[in-house]
Amino acid sequence: MVGYRISWQVDGVDAGITGLDVDPSVTVEGELWTVTVTPVDPDGSGEPVSTAVTIENSLPIVERLEISPGDPSTRQDVEADFEGSDADPADVLTPVFEWTVDGRVVGTDSSLSSSLYGRGQELGLSVALHDGSVQGPVRFAEPVVVRNSLPSVL
């Protein structure tokens, strides 16, 4: 019966992995991973074959995005409520915000002042994450419509 002996190296050093798969969590951007596969049978070993790959940057992803509060009034500022991640643990993520009112860009901060919109206007928000090397895909929040504030006595 023919089997295989598998060995992995990282930047020329034995990684101690002998299986077919490498968990992505043990890789780091820029590393050179080489796998060597050698066929073996009861009569001995065949010629080993190797191939290599350089680990590249993973895109940061916005996993969840909402405008908060979800039913703003004319006197309420709104803010971005989001979660994101990056498979590269050393990357520092910077969010890139874009707020719109009725489709017109009005802000690029994490929050938007109520002075920029009024009753009945639609608020939109998009966010992308930048990891210092590349910006990930843009995610769009579900738009919200601004409701009227209750009257107040002055």
GROMACS .gro file of N, CA, C and O in nm, residues 14-129:
model
  464
   14ASP      N    1   1.155   2.379   0.992
   14ASP     CA    2   1.050   2.279   1.010
   14ASP      C    3   0.940   2.334   1.100
   14ASP      O    4   0.966   2.382   1.210
   15ALA      N    5   0.815   2.326   1.050
   15ALA     CA    6   0.700   2.379   1.126
   15ALA      C    7   0.640   2.276   1.220
   15ALA      O    8   0.552   2.307   1.299
   16GLY      N    9   0.686   2.150   1.212
   16GLY     CA   10   0.633   2.046   1.300
   16GLY      C   11   0.493   2.000   1.260
   16GLY      O   12   0.424   1.937   1.339
   17ILE      N   13   0.451   2.031   1.139
   17ILE     CA   14   0.318   1.991   1.091
   17ILE      C   15   0.338   1.880   0.988
   17ILE      O   16   0.417   1.893   0.894
   18THR      N   17   0.265   1.769   1.006
   18THR     CA   18   0.280   1.654   0.916
   18THR      C   19   0.149   1.615   0.848
   18THR      O   20   0.142   1.512   0.783
   19GLY      N   21   0.047   1.698   0.862
   19GLY     CA   22  -0.082   1.671   0.799
   19GLY      C   23  -0.099   1.748   0.670
   19GLY      O   24  -0.015   1.829   0.631
   20LEU      N   25  -0.212   1.723   0.604
   20LEU     CA   26  -0.241   1.789   0.477
   20LEU      C   27  -0.275   1.937   0.492
   20LEU      O   28  -0.252   2.016   0.402
   21ASP      N   29  -0.333   1.974   0.607
   21ASP     CA   30  -0.384   2.110   0.626
   21ASP      C   31  -0.302   2.187   0.728
   21ASP      O   32  -0.252   2.130   0.826
   22VAL      N   33  -0.293   2.316   0.705
   22VAL     CA   34  -0.231   2.408   0.801
   22VAL      C   35  -0.340   2.504   0.846
   22VAL      O   36  -0.406   2.568   0.763
   23ASP      N   37  -0.358   2.516   0.977
   23ASP     CA   38  -0.458   2.609   1.032
   23ASP      C   39  -0.413   2.751   0.999
   23ASP      O   40  -0.301   2.791   1.031
   24PRO      N   41  -0.500   2.831   0.932
   24PRO     CA   42  -0.461   2.967   0.896
   24PRO      C   43  -0.418   3.053   1.015
   24PRO      O   44  -0.342   3.147   0.998
   25SER      N   45  -0.464   3.018   1.135
   25SER     CA   46  -0.429   3.099   1.252
   25SER      C   47  -0.281   3.089   1.288
   25SER      O   48  -0.231   3.171   1.365
   26VAL      N   49  -0.208   2.991   1.233
   26VAL     CA   50  -0.065   2.979   1.263
   26VAL      C   51   0.021   3.046   1.157
   26VAL      O   52   0.143   3.045   1.168
   27THR      N   53  -0.041   3.105   1.056
   27THR     CA   54   0.035   3.172   0.951
   27THR      C   55   0.039   3.322   0.974
   27THR      O   56  -0.049   3.377   1.040
   28VAL      N   57   0.140   3.386   0.920
   28VAL     CA   58   0.157   3.530   0.932
   28VAL      C   59   0.192   3.585   0.794
   28VAL      O   60   0.272   3.524   0.721
   29GLU      N   61   0.134   3.698   0.763
   29GLU     CA   62   0.160   3.763   0.636
   29GLU      C   63   0.310   3.774   0.610
   29GLU      O   64   0.388   3.811   0.697
   30GLY      N   65   0.351   3.739   0.488
   30GLY     CA   66   0.491   3.750   0.447
   30GLY      C   67   0.571   3.621   0.464
   30GLY      O   68   0.681   3.610   0.411
   31GLU      N   69   0.518   3.523   0.538
   31GLU     CA   70   0.591   3.397   0.557
   31GLU      C   71   0.590   3.316   0.428
   31GLU      O   72   0.494   3.318   0.352
   32LEU      N   73   0.698   3.240   0.408
   32LEU     CA   74   0.707   3.146   0.296
   32LEU      C   75   0.685   3.006   0.352
   32LEU      O   76   0.766   2.956   0.431
   33TRP      N   77   0.574   2.943   0.313
   33TRP     CA   78   0.540   2.807   0.357
   33TRP      C   79   0.570   2.711   0.243
   33TRP      O   80   0.528   2.732   0.130
   34THR      N   81   0.644   2.604   0.276
   34THR     CA   82   0.679   2.501   0.179
   34THR      C   83   0.630   2.367   0.231
   34THR      O   84   0.652   2.333   0.347
   35VAL      N   85   0.564   2.293   0.144
   35VAL     CA   86   0.521   2.157   0.179
   35VAL      C   87   0.599   2.060   0.092
   35VAL      O   88   0.619   2.083  -0.028
   36THR      N   89   0.645   1.951   0.154
   36THR     CA   90   0.714   1.845   0.083
   36THR      C   91   0.638   1.716   0.105
   36THR      O   92   0.609   1.680   0.220
   37VAL      N   93   0.603   1.650  -0.004
   37VAL     CA   94   0.529   1.524   0.002
   37VAL      C   95   0.617   1.416  -0.059
   37VAL      O   96   0.667   1.429  -0.172
   38THR      N   97   0.635   1.308   0.019
   38THR     CA   98   0.717   1.196  -0.026
   38THR      C   99   0.631   1.070  -0.027
   38THR      O  100   0.575   1.034   0.077
   39PRO      N  101   0.620   1.002  -0.143
   39PRO     CA  102   0.546   0.876  -0.144
   39PRO      C  103   0.628   0.766  -0.076
   39PRO      O  104   0.750   0.760  -0.092
   40VAL      N  105   0.560   0.682   0.002
   40VAL     CA  106   0.628   0.571   0.069
   40VAL      C  107   0.544   0.444   0.054
   40VAL      O  108   0.421   0.449   0.049
   41ASP      N  109   0.614   0.332   0.044
   41ASP     CA  110   0.549   0.201   0.045
   41ASP      C  111   0.641   0.105   0.120
   41ASP      O  112   0.750   0.145   0.164
   42PRO      N  113   0.602  -0.021   0.133
   42PRO     CA  114   0.686  -0.116   0.209
   42PRO      C  115   0.827  -0.132   0.153
   42PRO      O  116   0.919  -0.173   0.223
   43ASP      N  117   0.847  -0.098   0.025
   43ASP     CA  118   0.980  -0.114  -0.036
   43ASP      C  119   1.068   0.010  -0.024
   43ASP      O  120   1.184   0.008  -0.065
   44GLY      N  121   1.014   0.122   0.029
   44GLY     CA  122   1.095   0.241   0.043
   44GLY      C  123   1.021   0.368   0.009
   44GLY      O  124   0.898   0.370   0.000
   45SER      N  125   1.098   0.474  -0.013
   45SER     CA  126   1.043   0.606  -0.042
   45SER      C  127   1.066   0.644  -0.186
   45SER      O  128   1.169   0.608  -0.245
   46GLY      N  129   0.973   0.720  -0.242
   46GLY     CA  130   0.989   0.772  -0.376
   46GLY      C  131   1.053   0.910  -0.372
   46GLY      O  132   1.103   0.956  -0.268
   47GLU      N  133   1.049   0.978  -0.484
   47GLU     CA  134   1.106   1.112  -0.495
   47GLU      C  135   1.014   1.214  -0.429
   47GLU      O  136   0.896   1.220  -0.460
   48PRO      N  137   1.067   1.295  -0.340
   48PRO     CA  138   0.984   1.399  -0.278
   48PRO      C  139   0.952   1.510  -0.378
   48PRO      O  140   1.030   1.539  -0.469
   49VAL      N  141   0.835   1.570  -0.360
   49VAL     CA  142   0.791   1.684  -0.441
   49VAL      C  143   0.756   1.797  -0.346
   49VAL      O  144   0.688   1.775  -0.245
   50SER      N  145   0.801   1.919  -0.379
   50SER     CA  146   0.775   2.034  -0.292
   50SER      C  147   0.710   2.146  -0.372
   50SER      O  148   0.731   2.158  -0.493
   51THR      N  149   0.634   2.226  -0.300
   51THR     CA  150   0.579   2.349  -0.356
   51THR      C  151   0.572   2.451  -0.244
   51THR      O  152   0.568   2.414  -0.126
   52ALA      N  153   0.572   2.578  -0.279
   52ALA     CA  154   0.577   2.683  -0.178
   52ALA      C  155   0.475   2.792  -0.209
   52ALA      O  156   0.435   2.811  -0.325
   53VAL      N  157   0.436   2.864  -0.105
   53VAL     CA  158   0.345   2.977  -0.118
   53VAL      C  159   0.382   3.082  -0.015
   53VAL      O  160   0.421   3.049   0.098
   54THR      N  161   0.374   3.208  -0.056
   54THR     CA  162   0.396   3.319   0.037
   54THR      C  163   0.260   3.363   0.090
   54THR      O  164   0.167   3.386   0.013
   55ILE      N  165   0.249   3.375   0.221
   55ILE     CA  166   0.123   3.416   0.283
   55ILE      C  167   0.101   3.564   0.256
   55ILE      O  168   0.189   3.647   0.283
   56GLU      N  169  -0.016   3.594   0.203
   56GLU     CA  170  -0.050   3.733   0.169
   56GLU      C  171  -0.142   3.793   0.274
   56GLU      O  172  -0.196   3.723   0.359
   57ASN      N  173  -0.163   3.922   0.264
   57ASN     CA  174  -0.252   3.995   0.353
   57ASN      C  175  -0.396   3.950   0.332
   57ASN      O  176  -0.439   3.928   0.220
   58SER      N  177  -0.470   3.936   0.442
   58SER     CA  178  -0.613   3.908   0.434
   58SER      C  179  -0.690   4.038   0.445
   58SER      O  180  -0.650   4.129   0.518
   59LEU      N  181  -0.799   4.048   0.372
   59LEU     CA  182  -0.881   4.169   0.377
   59LEU      C  183  -0.957   4.177   0.509
   59LEU      O  184  -1.012   4.078   0.555
   60PRO      N  185  -0.961   4.296   0.569
   60PRO     CA  186  -1.046   4.314   0.686
   60PRO      C  187  -1.192   4.319   0.642
   60PRO      O  188  -1.222   4.370   0.534
   61ILE      N  189  -1.280   4.269   0.725
   61ILE     CA  190  -1.422   4.258   0.689
   61ILE      C  191  -1.509   4.323   0.797
   61ILE      O  192  -1.490   4.299   0.916
   62VAL      N  193  -1.607   4.403   0.753
   62VAL     CA  194  -1.711   4.453   0.844
   62VAL      C  195  -1.819   4.345   0.846
   62VAL      O  196  -1.880   4.315   0.744
   63GLU      N  197  -1.838   4.284   0.963
   63GLU     CA  198  -1.931   4.171   0.973
   63GLU      C  199  -2.074   4.214   1.004
   63GLU      O  200  -2.168   4.147   0.967
   64ARG      N  201  -2.088   4.325   1.074
   64ARG     CA  202  -2.220   4.374   1.113
   64ARG      C  203  -2.215   4.525   1.115
   64ARG      O  204  -2.118   4.584   1.160
   65LEU      N  205  -2.323   4.589   1.065
   65LEU     CA  206  -2.329   4.735   1.062
   65LEU      C  207  -2.473   4.780   1.079
   65LEU      O  208  -2.562   4.732   1.007
   66GLU      N  209  -2.495   4.870   1.173
   66GLU     CA  210  -2.627   4.929   1.195
   66GLU      C  211  -2.612   5.076   1.229
   66GLU      O  212  -2.510   5.119   1.282
   67ILE      N  213  -2.717   5.152   1.198
   67ILE     CA  214  -2.726   5.291   1.242
   67ILE      C  215  -2.799   5.288   1.376
   67ILE      O  216  -2.903   5.225   1.390
   68SER      N  217  -2.741   5.356   1.474
   68SER     CA  218  -2.799   5.356   1.609
   68SER      C  219  -2.823   5.500   1.656
   68SER      O  220  -2.733   5.582   1.645
   69PRO      N  221  -2.943   5.532   1.705
   69PRO     CA  222  -3.058   5.443   1.716
   69PRO      C  223  -3.118   5.415   1.577
   69PRO      O  224  -3.096   5.490   1.482
   70GLY      N  225  -3.195   5.307   1.571
   70GLY     CA  226  -3.253   5.265   1.445
   70GLY      C  227  -3.375   5.344   1.401
   70GLY      O  228  -3.421   5.329   1.288
   71ASP      N  229  -3.427   5.428   1.491
   71ASP     CA  230  -3.542   5.514   1.457
   71ASP      C  231  -3.519   5.655   1.512
   71ASP      O  232  -3.587   5.702   1.601
   72PRO      N  233  -3.419   5.724   1.459
   72PRO     CA  234  -3.379   5.853   1.517
   72PRO      C  235  -3.485   5.961   1.496
   72PRO      O  236  -3.558   5.960   1.398
   73SER      N  237  -3.486   6.052   1.591
   73SER     CA  238  -3.571   6.170   1.577
   73SER      C  239  -3.484   6.288   1.533
   73SER      O  240  -3.362   6.277   1.526
   74THR      N  241  -3.548   6.400   1.508
   74THR     CA  242  -3.476   6.517   1.458
   74THR      C  243  -3.377   6.573   1.560
   74THR      O  244  -3.289   6.651   1.522
   75ARG      N  245  -3.390   6.535   1.686
   75ARG     CA  246  -3.298   6.587   1.789
   75ARG      C  247  -3.194   6.485   1.835
   75ARG      O  248  -3.121   6.511   1.930
   76GLN      N  249  -3.189   6.371   1.769
   76GLN     CA  250  -3.095   6.266   1.810
   76GLN      C  251  -2.980   6.254   1.710
   76GLN      O  252  -3.004   6.239   1.590
   77ASP      N  253  -2.858   6.260   1.762
   77ASP     CA  254  -2.743   6.225   1.680
   77ASP      C  255  -2.746   6.074   1.659
   77ASP      O  256  -2.802   5.999   1.740
   78VAL      N  257  -2.688   6.027   1.550
   78VAL     CA  258  -2.679   5.884   1.523
   78VAL      C  259  -2.532   5.844   1.520
   78VAL      O  260  -2.444   5.927   1.500
   79GLU      N  261  -2.509   5.715   1.541
   79GLU     CA  262  -2.371   5.665   1.537
   79GLU      C  263  -2.366   5.529   1.470
   79GLU      O  264  -2.468   5.459   1.462
   80ALA      N  265  -2.248   5.496   1.423
   80ALA     CA  266  -2.225   5.366   1.360
   80ALA      C  267  -2.206   5.262   1.469
   80ALA      O  268  -2.128   5.281   1.562
   81ASP      N  269  -2.279   5.152   1.459
   81ASP     CA  270  -2.266   5.038   1.549
   81ASP      C  271  -2.222   4.922   1.461
   81ASP      O  272  -2.301   4.874   1.378
   82PHE      N  273  -2.095   4.881   1.474
   82PHE     CA  274  -2.044   4.779   1.382
   82PHE      C  275  -1.946   4.686   1.451
   82PHE      O  276  -1.891   4.716   1.557
   83GLU      N  277  -1.924   4.572   1.387
   83GLU     CA  278  -1.822   4.476   1.428
   83GLU      C  279  -1.745   4.436   1.304
   83GLU      O  280  -1.802   4.421   1.196
   84GLY      N  281  -1.615   4.420   1.320
   84GLY     CA  282  -1.532   4.379   1.208
   84GLY      C  283  -1.419   4.291   1.254
   84GLY      O  284  -1.394   4.277   1.374
   85SER      N  285  -1.351   4.232   1.158
   85SER     CA  286  -1.240   4.143   1.192
   85SER      C  287  -1.140   4.137   1.078
   85SER      O  288  -1.168   4.181   0.966
   86ASP      N  289  -1.026   4.079   1.110
   86ASP     CA  290  -0.920   4.057   1.012
   86ASP      C  291  -0.849   3.928   1.051
   86ASP      O  292  -0.817   3.908   1.168
   87ALA      N  293  -0.824   3.842   0.956
   87ALA     CA  294  -0.756   3.715   0.984
   87ALA      C  295  -0.610   3.737   1.024
   87ALA      O  296  -0.548   3.646   1.080
   88ASP      N  297  -0.558   3.855   0.998
   88ASP     CA  298  -0.419   3.886   1.034
   88ASP      C  299  -0.419   3.951   1.173
   88ASP      O  300  -0.452   4.070   1.185
   89PRO      N  301  -0.382   3.876   1.277
   89PRO     CA  302  -0.398   3.927   1.413
   89PRO      C  303  -0.316   4.050   1.447
   89PRO      O  304  -0.352   4.125   1.536
   90ALA      N  305  -0.207   4.075   1.376
   90ALA     CA  306  -0.123   4.190   1.408
   90ALA      C  307  -0.173   4.320   1.344
   90ALA      O  308  -0.127   4.428   1.379
   91ASP      N  309  -0.267   4.309   1.252
   91ASP     CA  310  -0.316   4.429   1.182
   91ASP      C  311  -0.397   4.518   1.275
   91ASP      O  312  -0.479   4.470   1.353
   92VAL      N  313  -0.373   4.648   1.265
   92VAL     CA  314  -0.452   4.747   1.338
   92VAL      C  315  -0.556   4.801   1.239
   92VAL      O  316  -0.521   4.851   1.133
   93LEU      N  317  -0.683   4.785   1.276
   93LEU     CA  318  -0.791   4.822   1.184
   93LEU      C  319  -0.839   4.964   1.207
   93LEU      O  320  -0.860   5.005   1.320
   94THR      N  321  -0.856   5.037   1.097
   94THR     CA  322  -0.909   5.172   1.101
   94THR      C  323  -1.037   5.177   1.019
   94THR      O  324  -1.034   5.146   0.899
   95PRO      N  325  -1.150   5.214   1.081
   95PRO     CA  326  -1.274   5.222   1.004
   95PRO      C  327  -1.278   5.347   0.916
   95PRO      O  328  -1.226   5.452   0.953
   96VAL      N  329  -1.342   5.332   0.800
   96VAL     CA  330  -1.363   5.442   0.707
   96VAL      C  331  -1.514   5.457   0.692
   96VAL      O  332  -1.580   5.369   0.638
   97PHE      N  333  -1.568   5.568   0.744
   97PHE     CA  334  -1.713   5.591   0.747
   97PHE      C  335  -1.757   5.684   0.635
   97PHE      O  336  -1.683   5.774   0.597
   98GLU      N  337  -1.881   5.663   0.588
   98GLU     CA  338  -1.943   5.758   0.496
   98GLU      C  339  -2.093   5.763   0.526
   98GLU      O  340  -2.163   5.664   0.512
   99TRP      N  341  -2.137   5.881   0.573
   99TRP     CA  342  -2.279   5.904   0.603
   99TRP      C  343  -2.343   5.978   0.487
   99TRP      O  344  -2.282   6.068   0.428
  100THR      N  345  -2.468   5.942   0.457
  100THR     CA  346  -2.543   6.015   0.355
  100THR      C  347  -2.679   6.057   0.411
  100THR      O  348  -2.734   5.992   0.500
  101VAL      N  349  -2.728   6.169   0.361
  101VAL     CA  350  -2.864   6.215   0.388
  101VAL      C  351  -2.931   6.229   0.252
  101VAL      O  352  -2.883   6.305   0.168
  102ASP      N  353  -3.035   6.152   0.232
  102ASP     CA  354  -3.105   6.149   0.102
  102ASP      C  355  -3.007   6.126  -0.014
  102ASP      O  356  -3.018   6.188  -0.120
  103GLY      N  357  -2.907   6.041   0.010
  103GLY     CA  358  -2.813   6.004  -0.095
  103GLY      C  359  -2.693   6.094  -0.112
  103GLY      O  360  -2.602   6.064  -0.189
  104ARG      N  361  -2.688   6.207  -0.039
  104ARG     CA  362  -2.577   6.303  -0.050
  104ARG      C  363  -2.480   6.282   0.067
  104ARG      O  364  -2.522   6.276   0.182
  105VAL      N  365  -2.352   6.268   0.038
  105VAL     CA  366  -2.252   6.246   0.143
  105VAL      C  367  -2.243   6.371   0.231
  105VAL      O  368  -2.226   6.482   0.181
  106VAL      N  369  -2.254   6.348   0.364
  106VAL     CA  370  -2.252   6.460   0.458
  106VAL      C  371  -2.155   6.442   0.574
  106VAL      O  372  -2.135   6.534   0.652
  107GLY      N  373  -2.094   6.325   0.588
  107GLY     CA  374  -2.003   6.305   0.700
  107GLY      C  375  -1.916   6.182   0.685
  107GLY      O  376  -1.949   6.089   0.611
  108THR      N  377  -1.800   6.186   0.757
  108THR     CA  378  -1.705   6.075   0.752
  108THR      C  379  -1.654   6.037   0.891
  108THR      O  380  -1.548   5.977   0.904
  109ASP      N  381  -1.729   6.073   0.995
  109ASP     CA  382  -1.694   6.036   1.132
  109ASP      C  383  -1.777   5.916   1.176
  109ASP      O  384  -1.868   5.872   1.105
  110SER      N  385  -1.754   5.869   1.297
  110SER     CA  386  -1.829   5.753   1.348
  110SER      C  387  -1.972   5.790   1.388
  110SER      O  388  -2.055   5.702   1.405
  111SER      N  389  -1.999   5.920   1.402
  111SER     CA  390  -2.134   5.964   1.435
  111SER      C  391  -2.174   6.079   1.343
  111SER      O  392  -2.090   6.138   1.275
  112LEU      N  393  -2.305   6.109   1.345
  112LEU     CA  394  -2.357   6.216   1.260
  112LEU      C  395  -2.448   6.304   1.344
  112LEU      O  396  -2.540   6.255   1.411
  113SER      N  397  -2.422   6.433   1.342
  113SER     CA  398  -2.499   6.530   1.419
  113SER      C  399  -2.639   6.547   1.361
  113SER      O  400  -2.657   6.554   1.239
  114SER      N  401  -2.737   6.559   1.452
  114SER     CA  402  -2.875   6.580   1.409
  114SER      C  403  -2.894   6.715   1.338
  114SER      O  404  -2.996   6.736   1.273
  115SER      N  405  -2.796   6.803   1.348
  115SER     CA  406  -2.805   6.932   1.278
  115SER      C  407  -2.794   6.914   1.126
  115SER      O  408  -2.821   7.007   1.051
  116LEU      N  409  -2.755   6.795   1.082
  116LEU     CA  410  -2.733   6.770   0.939
  116LEU      C  411  -2.853   6.704   0.870
  116LEU      O  412  -2.847   6.676   0.750
  117TYR      N  413  -2.961   6.678   0.944
  117TYR     CA  414  -3.077   6.614   0.883
  117TYR      C  415  -3.205   6.658   0.952
  117TYR      O  416  -3.202   6.715   1.061
  118GLY      N  417  -3.315   6.633   0.883
  118GLY     CA  418  -3.446   6.671   0.936
  118GLY      C  419  -3.548   6.561   0.918
  118GLY      O  420  -3.519   6.455   0.860
  119ARG      N  421  -3.669   6.588   0.964
  119ARG     CA  422  -3.778   6.492   0.960
  119ARG      C  423  -3.800   6.440   0.818
  119ARG      O  424  -3.801   6.517   0.721
  120GLY      N  425  -3.818   6.309   0.807
  120GLY     CA  426  -3.849   6.246   0.680
  120GLY      C  427  -3.729   6.216   0.591
  120GLY      O  428  -3.745   6.153   0.487
  121GLN      N  429  -3.612   6.262   0.629
  121GLN     CA  430  -3.495   6.236   0.546
  121GLN      C  431  -3.440   6.096   0.575
  121GLN      O  432  -3.450   6.045   0.686
  122GLU      N  433  -3.381   6.038   0.471
  122GLU     CA  434  -3.324   5.904   0.484
  122GLU      C  435  -3.174   5.913   0.514
  122GLU      O  436  -3.100   5.980   0.442
  123LEU      N  437  -3.131   5.844   0.619
  123LEU     CA  438  -2.990   5.839   0.657
  123LEU      C  439  -2.930   5.708   0.609
  123LEU      O  440  -2.987   5.601   0.630
  124GLY      N  441  -2.816   5.718   0.547
  124GLY     CA  442  -2.742   5.600   0.502
  124GLY      C  443  -2.603   5.599   0.562
  124GLY      O  444  -2.549   5.704   0.601
  125LEU      N  445  -2.545   5.481   0.572
  125LEU     CA  446  -2.411   5.466   0.630
  125LEU      C  447  -2.339   5.351   0.561
  125LEU      O  448  -2.398   5.244   0.540
  126SER      N  449  -2.214   5.375   0.527
  126SER     CA  450  -2.128   5.266   0.479
  126SER      C  451  -1.999   5.271   0.559
  126SER      O  452  -1.954   5.378   0.602
  127VAL      N  453  -1.942   5.153   0.580
  127VAL     CA  454  -1.816   5.141   0.654
  127VAL      C  455  -1.729   5.038   0.585
  127VAL      O  456  -1.777   4.932   0.540
  128ALA      N  457  -1.601   5.068   0.576
  128ALA     CA  458  -1.500   4.972   0.532
  128ALA      C  459  -1.388   4.977   0.636
  128ALA      O  460  -1.373   5.077   0.707
  129LEU      N  461  -1.312   4.872   0.647
  129LEU     CA  462  -1.198   4.868   0.739
  129LEU      C  463  -1.068   4.870   0.659
  129LEU      O  464  -1.057   4.803   0.556
   0.00000   0.00000   0.00000
